[in-house]
Amino acid sequence: MLYFDPAEGWSREEIEQAQVARLRATIAQARKAPIYCNRFDEMGITPDSIQSVDDVRKLPVTTKDDLRAQYPDKMNTVPRKDIVRMHASSGTTGSPTVIHYTQSDLDSWSDLVARCLHMVGVRPEHVFQNMTGYGLFTGGLGLHYGAERLGCLTMPSGPGNTKRQFMLMKDFNTYAAHIIPSYALYLGAALRDMGMAPEELPLGIVVTGAEPHTEEARQRIEKLLGVKAYNSYGLSEMNGPGVAFECTEQHGMHIWEDAFLPEIVDPVTLEPVADGEIGELIMTTLCRTGMPIIRYRTRDLTRFITDECPCGRQHRRIDRILGRADDMLIIKGVNIYPMQVERVLMEFSEVGENYVIELERENFIDQLRVKVEIKEEHFVEDMRVLQGLQRKIASRLCSEILITPRVEIVQHNSLPKSEGKAQRVVDKRE
Amino acid sequence: MLYFDPAEGWSREEIEQAQVARLRATIAQARKAPIYCNRFDEMGITPDSIQSVDDVRKLPVTTKDDLRAQYPDKMNTVPRKDIVRMHASSGTTGSPTVIHYTQSDLDSWSDLVARCLHMVGVRPEHVFQNMTGYGLFTGGLGLHYGAERLGCLTMPSGPGNTKRQFMLMKDFNTYAAHIIPSYALYLGAALRDMGMAPEELPLGIVVTGAEPHTEEARQRIEKLLGVKAYNSYGLSEMNGPGVAFECTEQHGMHIWEDAFLPEIVDPVTLEPVADGEIGELIMTTLCRTGMPIIRYRTRDLTRFITDECPCGRQHRRIDRILGRADDMLIIKGVNIYPMQVERVLMEFSEVGENYVIELERENFIDQLRVKVEIKEEHFVEDMRVLQGLQRKIASRLCSEILITPRVEIVQHNSLPKSEGKAQRVVDKRE
C-alpha cells in the first residue's frame, strides 16, 4: 500500500477541487456559530462566495482572542450531545482556548495522524512508544489514536522515567516513538552518559513535535538515538498533531491540504507573501464538523517550499517553524527568534543538548545572555580554552542575530532539565 | 434504553450458558500460549473438560509471578501484528506485569466500561471529566475510552491542578467525573477550604476506583462534593476498570459475569468458601483474545453478596475490597487490614480526610502508629481535648483490630498530600 489514504496521492487539481467544495461546506457549517454568522452577514459571505481556492481571502480571519471570547463552547456548530471530546490549551493567561470534537472529527483526526506515521514507514507490525503527556494536551492522545488507527502496538508510556523508557524500548522492541524534541535531546544525552550505544536500542523512527526546533537539533537527535527523526506540526486549533508532517525526504512538512487550507501572509497587512517568502501561517479547517475554524492566525512563521517534492506528493510543504510571531524577542531594536540561537549553538560539536536564553536589563539596556552546557568530554579546567570557545560562539551568534550576546559555558547537567516542553527563554527584566 | 448492553439483563441461566461456552473457547485460545499449553496437557485439560461452570475448578490458577515469568509477551495468543495496545503495572519490584490487547479486546473493554457508567445514570449528553493519570495505568485510558464509547463529552483533564479542575467543572457543566478516592477526599476538603458549597458544582456522579476505600470514605466524598459516588473495581490483568461496578443501590459491585468468571476461595487451600464468606477473588477472562488469563489470583479479599439485588440484574455482586491479601499487616500476631483502620477513622466527624499508618519497631516489638488530620474547625489549643479524642479513637480502633495503636492527631494539611494513589501505610521497621 503506497498511501494510507488515497487523498495523499491526489493531483493539485484534485486537491483544489476538494478544497473548494469543502470550503463551501465549511462556510455553511461555520455560520451555525454566532461569531461566523455575524461576520459572514456583515461581509455578505455565503458558500457561493467561494468559486476558487483564492476566494478564501474574502473570508474574515480568526484569532486566538476570538477563540477565548467564545469560551467555553460558543463556537460549536452541533448540538452538545454530538460533542465527544474537548482539548484545551494550557491557558497561562486568560481563558484557555478550547477545541470541541465530534466523533467524525476524532475519526478524521486519527486518520490524518495515521497517514503521517505511515508516510515515514511506521507499519501495523511495529511497536509505537508514545512518550509525551496525555490529558488536555493534544499531542498525547492525538498520536495515541493515530498509532492505534494505523494498527501499531501502542504503548502509552508517557513522559519521564528515562531508564524505564529505555527498558520498555528494549524489551518490547520499540521501532517508533513520539518524543518532544527537548526530551529527545535529553534522552540521547542520558543514553550516552549511561555508556550505551544508539545501536543497542531497536528504535528506528522518532516523531518530534510540539516544540519548534532546528535542523541542527534534529541531526543531534538522529545521531544520539541512532534514528531517523521526523518533524511533526500541529496545533490544537487544527485538531492537534497531524496537520503537517515530513516525508522521508526530510525537507519540509507536507500540509494535508485535503483537510486544511493553508495561506502564508504578511502578519501586518495580511496580504499573501510571494511564494517561498516567510510569513505567518493561516489555516482553515476543511473537514471539521463540531467547531470549524476559518482562517486561523497561527502566529507561526514559516514559508512554502516551492519546488516539487521527490516523494511525489502534491500537498504543499512548509518549512520547519522559524518562530512564533509572539516569541520574537526585541533586543536593542533587533528582532531575534530563539530558533536562530539554537541553530548556531548546535553547530558547535563541543556544545551539549541543553541551553537557556536569558534576557536581563542593566543600566536600562537590555542584554542577552546565552547559557549553554558543554559536553562532558569537552570540559577542561583551563579557563583560557573555555573562554576561547565562548568568544567563538558569541562571534557566530553576532553574525546571525546582529548583536553580541554574553555567552556563558556551564558544566554538563547543570541547567534545569525538562521532561516536558523546555523553557528556553527566561526573561529576567524588571 | 434500560441496559447499555442486553447481556446486563441476562438471567442466571443465560449467564451460565454463556460462561460455559466462553470458557471452552477461552481454553482453546489460551493453549496457544506455552504456559497454558503445558499446564493443560499435564492436567489433561481440553475445552471438553468444561461441562458446567463449576468445572472451572479443574483448571490451574495463574499468579502474578506467572505473569512476570512470561514477560514481556510470552502469554500472547495472537500474532504480534494483531496486538494494538499494552498496559503495564508500575512494577516496583521485578519485571512489570504487562497486558496485551487486540482491537477486539479494546472494544469489549470499552463496552464494559460504558455499561458501568450507563448503569449509574451517565448519558451521552453529559460531560465526563476524567481526573486520573493516563499512560500505562489502565484507569485513565480505560475510563476515557468507556466514556467516549457511551458518547459523553470526555474531558481528559488528568490529575492535579485542583483549582483548574473546579474551573473546568463549572465552565463545562461537568456532571460525572472519575477520581481516585484519596484525591476525591482531597478535592472535597479543598472545596470546603475555599469556602465553596458543594451545590456550586454541577457534579452529580463521581466514579471512584483504583484504591480500596471504605463505605465511610464514600460517604465523606458524597457529602463534601455533593454527589453520588460509585465504587469501581478493576485490575489490569482483567483489562483494567470495568470488571465490577456498583449499581444505584450502592450495595456491592456487580461483576460482569458475561465477560469474567469469578470465584471466591480460601487463599490457602484454594477451595471455594461458603457463599457470603470472605476469601480471595479469582477471575478468568471469558472474552479476551490477545491474552486470556485463567483463574487469576487477584490477592483481593472480598465476599459475594448473596441476596437478590433490587436493581434486577442477575450478575453477582462482590463487596467492596476488604484488603489485599498482600496488604495484610501482622502486628503482634494480629492480622490487620488498612481498610479496617480507615473505616474507624472516618466514623469520627472531627477527623479530616488524610491519615497515615506507620509501622515502627521499638525494643524488638512492632508498634502501630496512626497519624490522622483533624478538621480545621475542630482544632483547639487545649491539649486535653485533643488527648481525649486520641483516646477515643484508639479505643475504637482497639475494638476493631484487637490491638491498641498509638494515635496522633495532627493539624489540617500537615500530612503529605497525594494527587495520585495515596500511600496510606509507611513501614519504618528496620
PDB file of C-alpha atoms in Angstrom, chain B residues 152-352:
ATOM      1  CA  CYS B 152     -20.168  11.601  26.629  1.00  0.00           C
ATOM      2  CA  LEU B 153     -18.174  14.751  26.073  1.00  0.00           C
ATOM      3  CA  THR B 154     -14.991  13.299  27.526  1.00  0.00           C
ATOM      4  CA  MET B 155     -12.617  15.784  29.076  1.00  0.00           C
ATOM      5  CA  PRO B 156      -9.118  14.324  29.617  1.00  0.00           C
ATOM      6  CA  SER B 157      -8.286  16.734  32.416  1.00  0.00           C
ATOM      7  CA  GLY B 158      -5.877  14.355  34.154  1.00  0.00           C
ATOM      8  CA  PRO B 159      -4.956  14.553  37.830  1.00  0.00           C
ATOM      9  CA  GLY B 160      -3.879  17.541  39.882  1.00  0.00           C
ATOM     10  CA  ASN B 161      -4.274  21.289  39.477  1.00  0.00           C
ATOM     11  CA  THR B 162      -7.280  21.440  41.795  1.00  0.00           C
ATOM     12  CA  LYS B 163      -8.402  24.998  41.032  1.00  0.00           C
ATOM     13  CA  ARG B 164      -8.351  24.317  37.322  1.00  0.00           C
ATOM     14  CA  GLN B 165     -10.401  21.144  37.853  1.00  0.00           C
ATOM     15  CA  PHE B 166     -13.089  23.191  39.609  1.00  0.00           C
ATOM     16  CA  MET B 167     -12.977  25.840  36.878  1.00  0.00           C
ATOM     17  CA  LEU B 168     -13.426  23.208  34.158  1.00  0.00           C
ATOM     18  CA  MET B 169     -16.289  21.586  36.084  1.00  0.00           C
ATOM     19  CA  LYS B 170     -18.155  24.856  36.362  1.00  0.00           C
ATOM     20  CA  ASP B 171     -17.438  26.167  32.887  1.00  0.00           C
ATOM     21  CA  PHE B 172     -18.306  22.925  31.097  1.00  0.00           C
ATOM     22  CA  ASN B 173     -21.089  21.822  33.412  1.00  0.00           C
ATOM     23  CA  THR B 174     -19.414  18.538  34.286  1.00  0.00           C
ATOM     24  CA  TYR B 175     -21.951  16.024  35.535  1.00  0.00           C
ATOM     25  CA  ALA B 176     -19.771  12.936  36.031  1.00  0.00           C
ATOM     26  CA  ALA B 177     -16.135  12.542  36.998  1.00  0.00           C
ATOM     27  CA  HIS B 178     -13.635   9.774  37.581  1.00  0.00           C
ATOM     28  CA  ILE B 179     -11.457  10.457  40.606  1.00  0.00           C
ATOM     29  CA  ILE B 180      -9.159   8.297  42.731  1.00  0.00           C
ATOM     30  CA  PRO B 181     -10.783   8.168  46.215  1.00  0.00           C
ATOM     31  CA  SER B 182      -7.906   9.813  48.076  1.00  0.00           C
ATOM     32  CA  TYR B 183      -7.880  12.669  45.564  1.00  0.00           C
ATOM     33  CA  ALA B 184     -11.673  12.958  45.801  1.00  0.00           C
ATOM     34  CA  LEU B 185     -11.311  13.444  49.557  1.00  0.00           C
ATOM     35  CA  TYR B 186      -8.562  15.979  48.949  1.00  0.00           C
ATOM     36  CA  LEU B 187     -10.700  17.824  46.377  1.00  0.00           C
ATOM     37  CA  GLY B 188     -13.661  17.883  48.742  1.00  0.00           C
ATOM     38  CA  ALA B 189     -11.544  19.300  51.543  1.00  0.00           C
ATOM     39  CA  ALA B 190     -10.097  21.897  49.131  1.00  0.00           C
ATOM     40  CA  LEU B 191     -13.606  22.948  48.129  1.00  0.00           C
ATOM     41  CA  ARG B 192     -14.539  23.420  51.775  1.00  0.00           C
ATOM     42  CA  ASP B 193     -11.311  25.335  52.441  1.00  0.00           C
ATOM     43  CA  MET B 194     -12.070  27.652  49.509  1.00  0.00           C
ATOM     44  CA  GLY B 195     -15.386  28.454  51.171  1.00  0.00           C
ATOM     45  CA  MET B 196     -17.404  26.948  48.332  1.00  0.00           C
ATOM     46  CA  ALA B 197     -20.556  24.896  48.843  1.00  0.00           C
ATOM     47  CA  PRO B 198     -20.866  21.533  47.054  1.00  0.00           C
ATOM     48  CA  GLU B 199     -24.024  22.898  45.398  1.00  0.00           C
ATOM     49  CA  GLU B 200     -21.893  25.359  43.464  1.00  0.00           C
ATOM     50  CA  LEU B 201     -20.513  22.432  41.468  1.00  0.00           C
ATOM     51  CA  PRO B 202     -22.629  20.872  38.688  1.00  0.00           C
ATOM     52  CA  LEU B 203     -21.205  17.467  39.599  1.00  0.00           C
ATOM     53  CA  GLY B 204     -23.759  14.715  40.155  1.00  0.00           C
ATOM     54  CA  ILE B 205     -21.797  11.475  39.891  1.00  0.00           C
ATOM     55  CA  VAL B 206     -18.300  10.508  40.889  1.00  0.00           C
ATOM     56  CA  VAL B 207     -16.735   7.202  39.923  1.00  0.00           C
ATOM     57  CA  THR B 208     -14.065   6.148  42.382  1.00  0.00           C
ATOM     58  CA  GLY B 209     -11.658   3.339  41.688  1.00  0.00           C
ATOM     59  CA  ALA B 210      -8.037   2.195  41.708  1.00  0.00           C
ATOM     60  CA  GLU B 211      -7.716   2.303  45.502  1.00  0.00           C
ATOM     61  CA  PRO B 212      -9.635   0.255  48.039  1.00  0.00           C
ATOM     62  CA  HIS B 213     -11.615   2.566  50.302  1.00  0.00           C
ATOM     63  CA  THR B 214     -14.324   2.249  52.881  1.00  0.00           C
ATOM     64  CA  GLU B 215     -18.030   2.961  52.895  1.00  0.00           C
ATOM     65  CA  GLU B 216     -17.246   5.782  55.343  1.00  0.00           C
ATOM     66  CA  ALA B 217     -14.809   7.346  52.854  1.00  0.00           C
ATOM     67  CA  ARG B 218     -17.521   7.158  50.192  1.00  0.00           C
ATOM     68  CA  GLN B 219     -19.979   8.956  52.417  1.00  0.00           C
ATOM     69  CA  ARG B 220     -17.404  11.671  53.061  1.00  0.00           C
ATOM     70  CA  ILE B 221     -16.829  12.085  49.319  1.00  0.00           C
ATOM     71  CA  GLU B 222     -20.568  12.275  48.668  1.00  0.00           C
ATOM     72  CA  LYS B 223     -21.089  14.906  51.337  1.00  0.00           C
ATOM     73  CA  LEU B 224     -18.033  17.002  50.512  1.00  0.00           C
ATOM     74  CA  LEU B 225     -18.685  17.107  46.766  1.00  0.00           C
ATOM     75  CA  GLY B 226     -22.493  16.857  46.836  1.00  0.00           C
ATOM     76  CA  VAL B 227     -22.573  13.783  44.611  1.00  0.00           C
ATOM     77  CA  LYS B 228     -23.430  10.119  44.415  1.00  0.00           C
ATOM     78  CA  ALA B 229     -20.146   8.225  44.475  1.00  0.00           C
ATOM     79  CA  TYR B 230     -19.965   4.802  42.841  1.00  0.00           C
ATOM     80  CA  ASN B 231     -17.304   2.262  43.555  1.00  0.00           C
ATOM     81  CA  SER B 232     -15.476   0.754  40.585  1.00  0.00           C
ATOM     82  CA  TYR B 233     -13.383  -2.396  40.654  1.00  0.00           C
ATOM     83  CA  GLY B 234     -10.859  -3.458  38.107  1.00  0.00           C
ATOM     84  CA  LEU B 235      -7.317  -4.631  37.653  1.00  0.00           C
ATOM     85  CA  SER B 236      -5.072  -4.551  34.625  1.00  0.00           C
ATOM     86  CA  GLU B 237      -4.938  -8.366  34.477  1.00  0.00           C
ATOM     87  CA  MET B 238      -8.710  -8.271  33.737  1.00  0.00           C
ATOM     88  CA  ASN B 239      -8.375  -5.288  31.272  1.00  0.00           C
ATOM     89  CA  GLY B 240      -8.472  -2.550  33.915  1.00  0.00           C
ATOM     90  CA  PRO B 241     -11.638  -0.769  35.116  1.00  0.00           C
ATOM     91  CA  GLY B 242     -14.999  -2.193  34.043  1.00  0.00           C
ATOM     92  CA  VAL B 243     -14.766  -5.529  35.866  1.00  0.00           C
ATOM     93  CA  ALA B 244     -17.291  -4.812  38.622  1.00  0.00           C
ATOM     94  CA  PHE B 245     -19.264  -1.686  39.388  1.00  0.00           C
ATOM     95  CA  GLU B 246     -21.937  -0.561  41.812  1.00  0.00           C
ATOM     96  CA  CYS B 247     -25.473  -0.027  40.587  1.00  0.00           C
ATOM     97  CA  THR B 248     -27.580   2.790  42.009  1.00  0.00           C
ATOM     98  CA  GLU B 249     -28.406   0.601  45.013  1.00  0.00           C
ATOM     99  CA  GLN B 250     -24.807   1.240  46.160  1.00  0.00           C
ATOM    100  CA  HIS B 251     -24.700  -2.130  47.838  1.00  0.00           C
ATOM    101  CA  GLY B 252     -21.982  -4.242  46.283  1.00  0.00           C
ATOM    102  CA  MET B 253     -20.456  -4.216  42.805  1.00  0.00           C
ATOM    103  CA  HIS B 254     -21.946  -6.303  40.011  1.00  0.00           C
ATOM    104  CA  ILE B 255     -19.255  -8.380  38.335  1.00  0.00           C
ATOM    105  CA  TRP B 256     -19.950  -8.571  34.609  1.00  0.00           C
ATOM    106  CA  GLU B 257     -20.186 -12.324  34.513  1.00  0.00           C
ATOM    107  CA  ASP B 258     -20.667 -12.492  30.768  1.00  0.00           C
ATOM    108  CA  ALA B 259     -17.036 -11.307  30.477  1.00  0.00           C
ATOM    109  CA  PHE B 260     -15.424 -12.697  33.638  1.00  0.00           C
ATOM    110  CA  LEU B 261     -15.877 -15.883  35.655  1.00  0.00           C
ATOM    111  CA  PRO B 262     -15.386 -15.037  39.341  1.00  0.00           C
ATOM    112  CA  GLU B 263     -14.679 -17.389  42.231  1.00  0.00           C
ATOM    113  CA  ILE B 264     -14.005 -16.658  45.877  1.00  0.00           C
ATOM    114  CA  VAL B 265     -11.671 -19.131  47.531  1.00  0.00           C
ATOM    115  CA  ASP B 266      -9.739 -19.761  50.696  1.00  0.00           C
ATOM    116  CA  PRO B 267      -6.320 -18.201  49.937  1.00  0.00           C
ATOM    117  CA  VAL B 268      -4.532 -21.170  51.492  1.00  0.00           C
ATOM    118  CA  THR B 269      -6.487 -24.212  50.307  1.00  0.00           C
ATOM    119  CA  LEU B 270      -7.901 -22.590  47.137  1.00  0.00           C
ATOM    120  CA  GLU B 271     -11.189 -24.347  47.970  1.00  0.00           C
ATOM    121  CA  PRO B 272     -14.323 -22.253  47.427  1.00  0.00           C
ATOM    122  CA  VAL B 273     -15.533 -20.534  50.601  1.00  0.00           C
ATOM    123  CA  ALA B 274     -19.169 -20.791  51.621  1.00  0.00           C
ATOM    124  CA  ASP B 275     -21.445 -18.297  49.857  1.00  0.00           C
ATOM    125  CA  GLY B 276     -21.108 -14.902  51.517  1.00  0.00           C
ATOM    126  CA  GLU B 277     -17.846 -15.756  53.271  1.00  0.00           C
ATOM    127  CA  ILE B 278     -14.721 -13.666  52.766  1.00  0.00           C
ATOM    128  CA  GLY B 279     -11.967 -15.077  50.611  1.00  0.00           C
ATOM    129  CA  GLU B 280      -9.622 -14.292  47.732  1.00  0.00           C
ATOM    130  CA  LEU B 281     -11.207 -13.284  44.450  1.00  0.00           C
ATOM    131  CA  ILE B 282     -10.115 -15.395  41.484  1.00  0.00           C
ATOM    132  CA  MET B 283     -11.128 -14.475  37.954  1.00  0.00           C
ATOM    133  CA  THR B 284     -10.999 -15.901  34.469  1.00  0.00           C
ATOM    134  CA  THR B 285     -11.344 -13.794  31.332  1.00  0.00           C
ATOM    135  CA  LEU B 286     -14.134 -15.050  29.082  1.00  0.00           C
ATOM    136  CA  CYS B 287     -13.886 -12.709  26.081  1.00  0.00           C
ATOM    137  CA  ARG B 288     -10.225 -11.899  25.774  1.00  0.00           C
ATOM    138  CA  THR B 289      -8.468 -12.863  22.549  1.00  0.00           C
ATOM    139  CA  GLY B 290      -4.940 -11.429  22.802  1.00  0.00           C
ATOM    140  CA  MET B 291      -4.014 -12.696  26.238  1.00  0.00           C
ATOM    141  CA  PRO B 292      -6.634 -14.798  28.035  1.00  0.00           C
ATOM    142  CA  ILE B 293      -5.930 -15.391  31.720  1.00  0.00           C
ATOM    143  CA  ILE B 294      -7.188 -18.462  33.533  1.00  0.00           C
ATOM    144  CA  ARG B 295      -8.144 -18.324  37.226  1.00  0.00           C
ATOM    145  CA  TYR B 296      -6.075 -15.287  38.096  1.00  0.00           C
ATOM    146  CA  ARG B 297      -5.361 -14.929  41.799  1.00  0.00           C
ATOM    147  CA  THR B 298      -6.153 -11.257  42.390  1.00  0.00           C
ATOM    148  CA  ARG B 299      -4.989 -11.320  46.036  1.00  0.00           C
ATOM    149  CA  ASP B 300      -8.045  -9.115  46.678  1.00  0.00           C
ATOM    150  CA  LEU B 301     -10.210 -10.139  49.605  1.00  0.00           C
ATOM    151  CA  THR B 302     -13.964  -9.810  49.273  1.00  0.00           C
ATOM    152  CA  ARG B 303     -17.177 -11.824  49.503  1.00  0.00           C
ATOM    153  CA  PHE B 304     -20.191 -12.429  47.320  1.00  0.00           C
ATOM    154  CA  ILE B 305     -23.314 -10.579  48.415  1.00  0.00           C
ATOM    155  CA  THR B 306     -25.868 -13.314  48.276  1.00  0.00           C
ATOM    156  CA  ASP B 307     -29.296 -11.675  48.331  1.00  0.00           C
ATOM    157  CA  GLU B 308     -31.001 -10.593  45.114  1.00  0.00           C
ATOM    158  CA  CYS B 309     -30.180  -7.056  44.032  1.00  0.00           C
ATOM    159  CA  PRO B 310     -33.302  -4.849  43.894  1.00  0.00           C
ATOM    160  CA  CYS B 311     -31.992  -3.433  40.607  1.00  0.00           C
ATOM    161  CA  GLY B 312     -32.900  -6.763  38.990  1.00  0.00           C
ATOM    162  CA  ARG B 313     -29.502  -7.524  37.500  1.00  0.00           C
ATOM    163  CA  GLN B 314     -28.514 -11.150  37.978  1.00  0.00           C
ATOM    164  CA  HIS B 315     -24.759 -10.564  37.718  1.00  0.00           C
ATOM    165  CA  ARG B 316     -23.434 -11.396  41.177  1.00  0.00           C
ATOM    166  CA  ARG B 317     -22.155  -8.644  43.413  1.00  0.00           C
ATOM    167  CA  ILE B 318     -18.930  -8.515  45.383  1.00  0.00           C
ATOM    168  CA  ASP B 319     -18.466  -6.437  48.500  1.00  0.00           C
ATOM    169  CA  ARG B 320     -16.019  -3.554  48.370  1.00  0.00           C
ATOM    170  CA  ILE B 321     -12.469  -4.854  48.576  1.00  0.00           C
ATOM    171  CA  LEU B 322     -11.663  -5.519  52.216  1.00  0.00           C
ATOM    172  CA  GLY B 323      -7.940  -5.539  51.573  1.00  0.00           C
ATOM    173  CA  ARG B 324      -5.324  -7.224  49.507  1.00  0.00           C
ATOM    174  CA  ALA B 325      -4.022 -10.469  50.850  1.00  0.00           C
ATOM    175  CA  ASP B 326      -0.619  -8.802  50.377  1.00  0.00           C
ATOM    176  CA  ASP B 327      -1.607  -5.637  52.256  1.00  0.00           C
ATOM    177  CA  MET B 328      -2.284  -7.532  55.417  1.00  0.00           C
ATOM    178  CA  LEU B 329      -0.193  -6.234  58.281  1.00  0.00           C
ATOM    179  CA  ILE B 330       0.750  -8.626  61.031  1.00  0.00           C
ATOM    180  CA  ILE B 331       1.278  -6.690  64.242  1.00  0.00           C
ATOM    181  CA  LYS B 332       1.845  -8.547  67.487  1.00  0.00           C
ATOM    182  CA  GLY B 333       0.485 -11.654  65.798  1.00  0.00           C
ATOM    183  CA  VAL B 334      -2.762  -9.986  64.779  1.00  0.00           C
ATOM    184  CA  ASN B 335      -3.841  -9.674  61.130  1.00  0.00           C
ATOM    185  CA  ILE B 336      -4.837  -6.119  60.299  1.00  0.00           C
ATOM    186  CA  TYR B 337      -6.054  -4.597  57.040  1.00  0.00           C
ATOM    187  CA  PRO B 338      -5.577  -0.862  56.409  1.00  0.00           C
ATOM    188  CA  MET B 339      -9.244  -0.631  55.432  1.00  0.00           C
ATOM    189  CA  GLN B 340     -10.262  -1.560  58.979  1.00  0.00           C
ATOM    190  CA  VAL B 341      -8.345   1.439  60.271  1.00  0.00           C
ATOM    191  CA  GLU B 342      -9.848   3.801  57.684  1.00  0.00           C
ATOM    192  CA  ARG B 343     -13.353   2.625  58.499  1.00  0.00           C
ATOM    193  CA  VAL B 344     -12.933   3.547  62.162  1.00  0.00           C
ATOM    194  CA  LEU B 345     -11.251   6.903  61.494  1.00  0.00           C
ATOM    195  CA  MET B 346     -13.972   8.049  59.116  1.00  0.00           C
ATOM    196  CA  GLU B 347     -16.612   7.436  61.770  1.00  0.00           C
ATOM    197  CA  PHE B 348     -15.291  10.427  63.728  1.00  0.00           C
ATOM    198  CA  SER B 349     -16.725  13.706  62.479  1.00  0.00           C
ATOM    199  CA  GLU B 350     -13.749  15.607  63.912  1.00  0.00           C
ATOM    200  CA  VAL B 351     -11.355  13.648  61.717  1.00  0.00           C
ATOM    201  CA  GLY B 352     -10.234  15.111  58.387  1.00  0.00           C
TER     202      GLY B 352
END
